[in-house]
XYZ file of C-alpha atoms in Angstrom:
474
model
C 46.240 -241.659 -200.308
C 44.596 -243.359 -203.275
C 41.122 -243.599 -201.638
C 41.241 -239.972 -200.663
C 41.996 -238.919 -204.229
C 39.113 -241.113 -205.605
C 36.891 -239.463 -203.175
C 37.998 -236.043 -204.083
C 37.116 -237.044 -207.631
C 33.713 -237.771 -206.708
C 32.929 -234.260 -205.442
C 31.572 -231.494 -207.860
C 34.130 -229.316 -209.450
C 32.939 -226.291 -207.494
C 33.431 -228.242 -204.222
C 36.988 -229.255 -205.172
C 37.983 -225.890 -206.090
C 36.568 -224.427 -202.717
C 38.352 -227.310 -200.859
C 41.632 -226.697 -202.621
C 41.411 -222.866 -201.876
C 40.544 -223.628 -198.241
C 43.587 -226.111 -198.056
C 46.082 -223.637 -199.714
C 44.999 -220.856 -197.524
C 45.105 -223.170 -194.306
C 48.699 -224.324 -195.238
C 49.896 -220.749 -195.866
C 48.207 -219.437 -192.758
C 49.698 -222.357 -190.809
C 53.192 -221.731 -192.128
C 53.017 -218.055 -191.332
C 51.543 -218.783 -187.948
C 54.341 -221.281 -187.048
C 57.016 -218.984 -188.401
C 55.664 -216.063 -186.521
C 55.462 -218.193 -183.037
C 59.175 -219.368 -183.368
C 60.424 -216.046 -184.265
C 58.495 -214.479 -181.274
C 59.768 -217.218 -179.077
C 63.275 -216.706 -180.049
C 62.977 -212.844 -179.469
C 61.448 -213.430 -176.133
C 64.183 -215.821 -174.960
C 66.874 -213.492 -176.466
C 65.271 -210.589 -174.434
C 64.949 -212.687 -171.235
C 68.566 -213.782 -171.592
C 69.852 -210.094 -172.027
C 67.799 -209.223 -169.024
C 69.321 -211.756 -166.912
C 72.878 -210.923 -168.187
C 72.060 -207.261 -167.028
C 71.094 -208.525 -163.713
C 74.109 -210.746 -163.472
C 76.643 -208.057 -164.183
C 74.888 -205.545 -161.796
C 75.421 -207.916 -158.511
C 77.842 -206.377 -156.240
C 80.777 -208.398 -154.824
C 79.447 -207.657 -151.510
C 76.232 -209.339 -152.515
C 78.060 -212.508 -153.534
C 79.908 -212.560 -150.082
C 76.556 -212.337 -148.386
C 75.413 -215.116 -150.219
C 78.596 -217.267 -149.420
C 78.328 -216.171 -145.737
C 74.697 -217.418 -145.266
C 74.882 -220.429 -147.571
C 75.348 -222.916 -144.863
C 74.333 -220.781 -141.776
C 71.228 -221.351 -139.839
C 70.298 -217.828 -140.351
C 69.781 -218.350 -143.913
C 66.743 -220.139 -143.245
C 64.827 -217.166 -141.960
C 66.534 -214.352 -144.058
C 65.001 -212.854 -147.303
C 66.780 -213.181 -150.585
C 67.239 -210.413 -153.214
C 64.274 -209.105 -154.904
C 63.872 -210.182 -158.576
C 65.444 -213.349 -160.154
C 67.139 -216.123 -158.372
C 70.968 -215.752 -157.721
C 72.958 -218.763 -157.254
C 76.779 -218.997 -156.910
C 78.338 -222.133 -158.556
C 81.856 -223.357 -157.386
C 84.306 -225.007 -159.635
C 83.617 -228.360 -157.967
C 79.967 -228.253 -158.742
C 78.716 -227.136 -155.314
C 76.319 -224.136 -155.299
C 75.040 -221.420 -152.664
C 71.656 -220.043 -153.405
C 70.222 -216.661 -152.501
C 68.412 -216.952 -149.218
C 64.703 -217.643 -149.719
C 64.918 -219.015 -153.195
C 64.822 -222.637 -154.336
C 68.025 -224.329 -155.458
C 68.507 -224.693 -159.194
C 70.195 -227.838 -160.493
C 73.759 -227.257 -161.754
C 74.567 -228.372 -165.315
C 78.096 -229.141 -166.725
C 77.842 -225.703 -168.631
C 77.633 -223.995 -165.420
C 80.632 -225.710 -163.954
C 82.566 -224.868 -166.949
C 81.942 -221.442 -166.631
C 82.897 -221.344 -162.887
C 86.195 -223.522 -163.683
C 87.171 -220.662 -166.390
C 86.758 -222.961 -169.418
C 83.653 -221.056 -170.837
C 82.596 -217.462 -170.857
C 78.838 -218.084 -170.442
C 76.100 -220.595 -170.509
C 72.396 -220.455 -171.117
C 69.840 -223.208 -170.411
C 66.284 -224.049 -169.349
C 65.656 -226.235 -166.253
C 63.429 -226.740 -163.258
C 64.159 -225.669 -159.672
C 63.346 -227.666 -156.541
C 59.945 -226.366 -156.470
C 59.318 -227.754 -160.083
C 58.961 -224.379 -161.715
C 60.560 -224.000 -165.115
C 63.527 -221.678 -165.118
C 65.699 -219.805 -167.674
C 69.224 -219.669 -166.406
C 72.077 -217.527 -167.400
C 75.661 -218.292 -165.914
C 78.543 -215.760 -165.967
C 81.783 -215.579 -164.397
C 82.059 -213.902 -160.901
C 84.331 -210.826 -160.484
C 85.591 -208.818 -157.575
C 85.638 -205.271 -157.145
C 88.384 -204.815 -159.451
C 86.668 -206.922 -162.180
C 89.086 -209.680 -161.610
C 87.609 -213.102 -162.419
C 86.913 -215.245 -159.386
C 87.008 -219.150 -159.380
C 83.240 -219.138 -159.285
C 80.308 -218.352 -161.596
C 76.948 -216.480 -160.918
C 73.813 -217.971 -162.237
C 70.679 -215.944 -162.626
C 67.447 -217.582 -163.151
C 63.885 -216.269 -163.830
C 60.681 -218.177 -164.203
C 59.860 -219.065 -167.828
C 56.209 -217.892 -167.394
C 57.495 -214.701 -168.589
C 58.054 -216.134 -172.023
C 55.470 -219.114 -172.059
C 52.567 -217.005 -170.981
C 52.860 -214.513 -173.888
C 53.712 -217.353 -176.244
C 50.610 -219.232 -175.140
C 48.499 -216.053 -175.770
C 50.034 -215.566 -179.130
C 49.441 -219.128 -180.076
C 45.793 -219.050 -179.227
C 45.448 -215.592 -181.189
C 47.161 -216.974 -184.128
C 44.935 -220.073 -184.044
C 41.815 -218.041 -183.738
C 42.740 -215.460 -186.360
C 43.959 -218.339 -188.787
C 40.706 -220.234 -188.165
C 38.751 -217.272 -189.217
C 40.994 -216.685 -192.274
C 40.414 -220.387 -193.327
C 36.578 -220.209 -192.891
C 36.756 -216.785 -194.899
C 38.898 -218.298 -197.568
C 36.532 -221.409 -197.881
C 33.686 -219.078 -198.265
C 35.412 -216.958 -200.873
C 36.600 -220.058 -202.593
C 33.100 -221.211 -202.853
C 31.884 -217.763 -204.176
C 34.785 -217.615 -206.700
C 34.084 -221.144 -207.762
C 30.473 -220.348 -208.310
C 31.207 -217.329 -210.075
C 33.977 -218.433 -212.137
C 32.109 -221.581 -213.158
C 28.848 -220.058 -214.204
C 29.932 -219.922 -217.817
C 30.751 -223.654 -217.497
C 27.250 -224.342 -215.987
C 25.718 -222.326 -219.100
C 27.829 -224.383 -221.443
C 26.775 -227.596 -219.719
C 23.044 -226.646 -219.839
C 23.319 -225.688 -223.574
C 25.103 -229.147 -224.288
C 22.442 -230.973 -222.357
C 19.674 -228.980 -224.236
C 21.322 -229.816 -227.622
C 21.742 -233.264 -226.654
C 18.012 -233.518 -225.571
C 16.410 -231.465 -228.358
C 19.081 -231.748 -231.150
C 18.523 -228.046 -231.548
C 21.847 -226.864 -233.309
C 20.587 -223.299 -233.496
C 21.499 -222.474 -229.847
C 24.451 -220.286 -229.250
C 26.389 -219.307 -226.032
C 26.952 -215.641 -225.276
C 30.748 -215.003 -225.318
C 32.031 -212.341 -222.901
C 35.681 -211.352 -222.569
C 38.676 -213.215 -224.007
C 39.570 -215.654 -221.491
C 39.721 -219.544 -221.519
C 35.910 -219.736 -220.779
C 35.420 -217.330 -223.717
C 37.498 -219.535 -225.947
C 35.577 -222.561 -224.971
C 32.263 -220.865 -225.711
C 33.504 -219.644 -228.944
C 34.696 -223.287 -229.870
C 31.340 -224.640 -228.813
C 29.471 -222.105 -231.057
C 31.737 -223.144 -233.906
C 31.078 -226.706 -233.445
C 27.411 -226.354 -233.231
C 27.275 -224.145 -236.402
C 29.701 -226.730 -238.181
C 27.304 -229.593 -237.056
C 24.327 -227.667 -238.097
C 25.746 -226.899 -241.468
C 26.798 -230.420 -241.951
C 23.289 -231.788 -240.934
C 21.887 -229.302 -243.536
C 24.155 -230.642 -246.222
C 23.303 -234.081 -245.163
C 19.682 -233.353 -245.473
C 20.198 -231.770 -248.892
C 22.311 -234.714 -250.152
C 19.472 -237.171 -249.106
C 16.825 -234.957 -250.763
C 18.920 -234.513 -254.045
C 19.764 -238.138 -254.013
C 16.010 -239.147 -253.641
C 15.260 -236.789 -256.484
C 17.813 -238.184 -258.791
C 17.008 -241.739 -258.025
C 13.244 -241.150 -258.473
C 13.752 -240.642 -262.206
C 15.522 -244.015 -263.182
C 13.365 -245.961 -260.654
C 10.284 -244.540 -262.161
C 11.298 -245.421 -265.615
C 12.476 -248.861 -264.514
C 9.055 -249.518 -262.873
C 7.227 -248.586 -265.934
C 9.090 -250.828 -268.122
C 9.126 -253.746 -265.757
C 5.233 -253.241 -265.451
C 4.902 -253.387 -269.251
C 6.907 -256.549 -269.353
C 4.785 -258.051 -266.491
C 1.474 -257.008 -268.033
C 2.584 -258.646 -271.318
C 3.390 -261.904 -269.502
C 0.167 -261.833 -267.512
C -2.243 -261.201 -270.523
C -0.325 -263.253 -272.911
C -0.151 -260.372 -275.473
C 3.358 -260.432 -276.617
C 5.326 -257.288 -277.189
C 6.735 -256.820 -280.719
C 10.261 -258.092 -280.952
C 11.615 -254.640 -281.859
C 9.742 -252.914 -279.020
C 10.945 -255.504 -276.676
C 14.531 -255.271 -277.525
C 14.161 -251.385 -277.100
C 12.484 -252.018 -273.705
C 15.161 -254.293 -272.513
C 17.923 -251.836 -273.777
C 16.206 -249.159 -271.935
C 16.070 -251.351 -268.770
C 19.759 -252.045 -269.257
C 20.691 -248.321 -269.580
C 18.407 -247.338 -266.553
C 20.142 -250.160 -264.378
C 23.572 -248.950 -265.574
C 22.613 -245.022 -264.681
C 21.307 -246.153 -261.214
C 24.264 -248.292 -260.565
C 26.668 -245.224 -261.470
C 24.487 -242.853 -259.440
C 24.822 -245.278 -256.255
C 28.494 -245.566 -256.997
C 29.013 -241.764 -257.196
C 26.812 -241.384 -253.880
C 29.065 -243.884 -252.007
C 32.134 -242.261 -253.295
C 30.884 -238.723 -252.232
C 29.753 -239.802 -248.761
C 32.775 -242.130 -247.978
C 34.651 -240.672 -245.021
C 38.424 -240.098 -244.884
C 40.879 -238.213 -246.927
C 39.103 -237.558 -250.324
C 36.971 -240.398 -249.778
C 39.798 -242.834 -250.556
C 39.728 -246.337 -249.398
C 43.426 -246.704 -248.566
C 46.402 -244.719 -247.209
C 48.124 -242.046 -249.214
C 51.295 -243.106 -250.834
C 53.575 -241.605 -253.675
C 51.676 -241.943 -256.983
C 52.883 -241.497 -260.446
C 50.460 -238.826 -261.804
C 51.312 -239.217 -265.413
C 51.076 -242.976 -265.386
C 47.639 -242.672 -263.566
C 46.462 -240.094 -266.334
C 47.665 -242.512 -269.006
C 45.607 -245.411 -267.554
C 42.540 -243.096 -267.307
C 43.109 -242.045 -270.953
C 42.911 -245.745 -272.001
C 39.453 -245.971 -270.490
C 38.336 -242.840 -271.809
C 39.112 -243.907 -275.420
C 37.041 -247.018 -274.888
C 34.099 -244.794 -273.757
C 34.448 -242.452 -276.659
C 35.906 -244.678 -279.700
C 34.650 -241.945 -282.189
C 36.659 -239.256 -280.593
C 40.372 -238.434 -281.200
C 42.248 -238.042 -277.818
C 45.746 -236.722 -277.965
C 47.878 -236.317 -274.949
C 51.317 -235.027 -273.663
C 52.241 -236.215 -270.270
C 55.353 -235.135 -268.449
C 56.574 -237.089 -265.340
C 55.083 -235.780 -262.104
C 54.750 -237.574 -258.808
C 52.074 -236.739 -256.003
C 50.870 -237.981 -252.676
C 47.390 -239.525 -253.076
C 45.523 -242.638 -253.041
C 45.682 -244.279 -256.638
C 42.117 -245.219 -257.146
C 40.759 -241.963 -255.862
C 43.111 -239.977 -258.202
C 42.219 -242.124 -261.277
C 38.565 -241.784 -260.581
C 39.064 -238.066 -260.479
C 40.970 -237.976 -263.875
C 38.415 -240.256 -265.339
C 35.486 -238.041 -264.279
C 37.289 -235.085 -265.947
C 37.896 -237.054 -269.111
C 34.198 -238.268 -269.006
C 32.947 -234.918 -269.031
C 35.038 -234.001 -272.047
C 33.948 -237.164 -273.858
C 30.267 -236.500 -273.174
C 30.113 -233.168 -274.565
C 32.470 -233.436 -277.578
C 30.747 -234.091 -280.957
C 31.509 -237.089 -283.032
C 35.008 -237.045 -284.532
C 36.086 -233.979 -282.328
C 39.632 -234.052 -280.621
C 40.149 -234.076 -276.822
C 43.471 -232.599 -275.839
C 45.046 -233.779 -272.588
C 48.336 -232.215 -271.319
C 50.262 -232.733 -268.077
C 53.129 -230.237 -267.337
C 54.729 -229.679 -263.881
C 51.656 -230.973 -262.028
C 49.026 -229.241 -263.997
C 46.708 -231.512 -266.080
C 44.513 -229.790 -268.529
C 41.699 -231.378 -270.484
C 40.401 -229.443 -273.522
C 37.352 -230.346 -275.595
C 35.767 -228.609 -278.468
C 32.079 -229.119 -277.375
C 29.369 -226.573 -276.939
C 31.097 -225.074 -273.872
C 29.534 -223.969 -270.588
C 27.743 -220.497 -270.321
C 29.673 -218.133 -267.924
C 26.573 -217.873 -265.634
C 26.743 -221.628 -265.057
C 30.601 -221.959 -264.285
C 30.129 -221.303 -260.708
C 27.893 -224.247 -260.274
C 29.750 -226.835 -262.152
C 31.267 -228.450 -258.836
C 27.975 -228.479 -256.812
C 26.646 -231.686 -256.074
C 23.856 -232.879 -258.379
C 23.820 -229.835 -260.415
C 23.568 -230.259 -264.139
C 23.137 -227.757 -266.858
C 19.838 -227.345 -268.371
C 21.293 -228.363 -271.774
C 22.552 -231.667 -270.493
C 19.543 -232.979 -268.718
C 18.980 -235.371 -271.507
C 22.359 -236.906 -271.309
C 23.439 -239.680 -268.876
C 24.896 -238.729 -265.628
C 24.229 -237.997 -261.963
C 25.651 -234.516 -261.564
C 28.296 -235.903 -259.039
C 31.399 -236.458 -261.168
C 32.752 -232.931 -261.027
C 31.693 -232.697 -257.098
C 33.793 -235.927 -256.596
C 36.785 -234.393 -258.438
C 36.891 -231.145 -256.526
C 36.631 -233.059 -253.306
C 39.471 -235.347 -254.212
C 41.772 -232.597 -255.608
C 41.141 -230.226 -252.603
C 42.033 -233.059 -250.219
C 45.329 -233.576 -251.777
C 46.028 -229.718 -251.437
C 45.416 -229.060 -255.147
C 42.973 -227.107 -257.241
C 40.663 -227.687 -259.877
C 38.664 -225.294 -262.366
C 36.588 -225.183 -265.514
C 36.743 -222.341 -267.948
C 35.659 -221.610 -271.497
C 38.278 -222.352 -274.037
C 39.495 -220.051 -276.852
C 37.766 -221.019 -279.868
C 34.889 -222.701 -278.249
C 34.661 -225.832 -276.018
C 35.790 -226.100 -272.373
C 39.157 -226.469 -270.614
C 39.409 -228.301 -267.265
C 42.497 -227.788 -265.206
C 43.697 -230.011 -262.343
C 46.630 -228.797 -260.301
C 48.406 -230.954 -257.781
C 51.588 -230.326 -255.574
C 54.408 -232.758 -256.035
C 57.837 -233.317 -257.819
C 58.899 -234.511 -261.236
C 60.876 -237.308 -259.256
C 59.700 -239.468 -256.358
C 61.582 -237.507 -253.612
C 61.644 -238.534 -249.951
C 59.457 -235.274 -249.295
C 56.467 -236.989 -250.791
C 56.646 -239.989 -248.454
C 53.967 -240.005 -245.980
């Protein structure tokens, strides 16, 4: 059985479907044919039994007397019997008298029981002395006054009256069933070929995409059945892959553009230092210190850019490195504030943090908050105030810097986007993009808007609760 299943699995899907259709139709045809044959057989036997009963009840007492009179006489050998079925008288002791000219039929116990008066009738199948299959019906013998005699009358007819039409019916059913199975197999092949044509198109398209990496190919969608849904899913998948590849190519191009500037500047500075060493012409101390400071700043900017790229390209939830857990939003914001104060010692940073707990990865959440604070520190003038407030899961960071023009607000969360007025400031243009990606992965929202009185207000909203409830557990 297992080997048959394995062999079937090696067949093409079209062949398996056709084979299954043929087997199902063959089983149905066989069940119908067998049922029809048995029902017909029972009907023919019942009809034959009824005919034999009619013959038995129509036998006259004088005919029975004739059979008894000629049973053991020598004249019986040359006399002719009754036309029609074989007639045989069964005595209560089991002895029989058969109509002249007919072969004797073996007596069974059911026939003797009818003759003895313990049974009203008997039907059975047997063979006579000539070996002919006979159907026998035995009824009690009666006299002219319909009184029961201590004898029974057996009426027998050859079974070929039943077996011949049954044989003809069997061959007819076999022929018609075979044609039906062959037709079902052909229909199954046609249905499988027609039904699987969209699957063939899908297969060809997938092979084409795998061979050429052409993600612009689309499968025509017809109807709303399962094949159409599969085609729509494939088209959606290829569209998503194409979009992902475009974003990847754009990321590589943007990253290369952003990396080129610090690398070019570093190479220039290093070449100056190398030329000074090779020629023996020393660079003035002040210029050398400025050159080394520039190299250090460029290396720091390059390292920050690489870190931002790694953070942005890292897979998984919000680019996090660990599983989500219940995090104290206010404590994470407080830790980020301490780091922001170190980066902007000339600024006044005030905060009001109400308890709030969220499901997040601690390091990723803290980095997102730090990026928002860095943005405020970077654009705040010396001695300005940065206001940080956390109430019911909404963190607001408000600075008093120059603000962001209204036409630039829609682009602030794009990767590598930097305002023309901020090109001279350090940064990679990835900080706010990382913030948006992190917050959205936790089911939250982030936005930047112009603040009343000048400056910018950044809003980060995360779902959670004021206490670490069980609903926040992963």
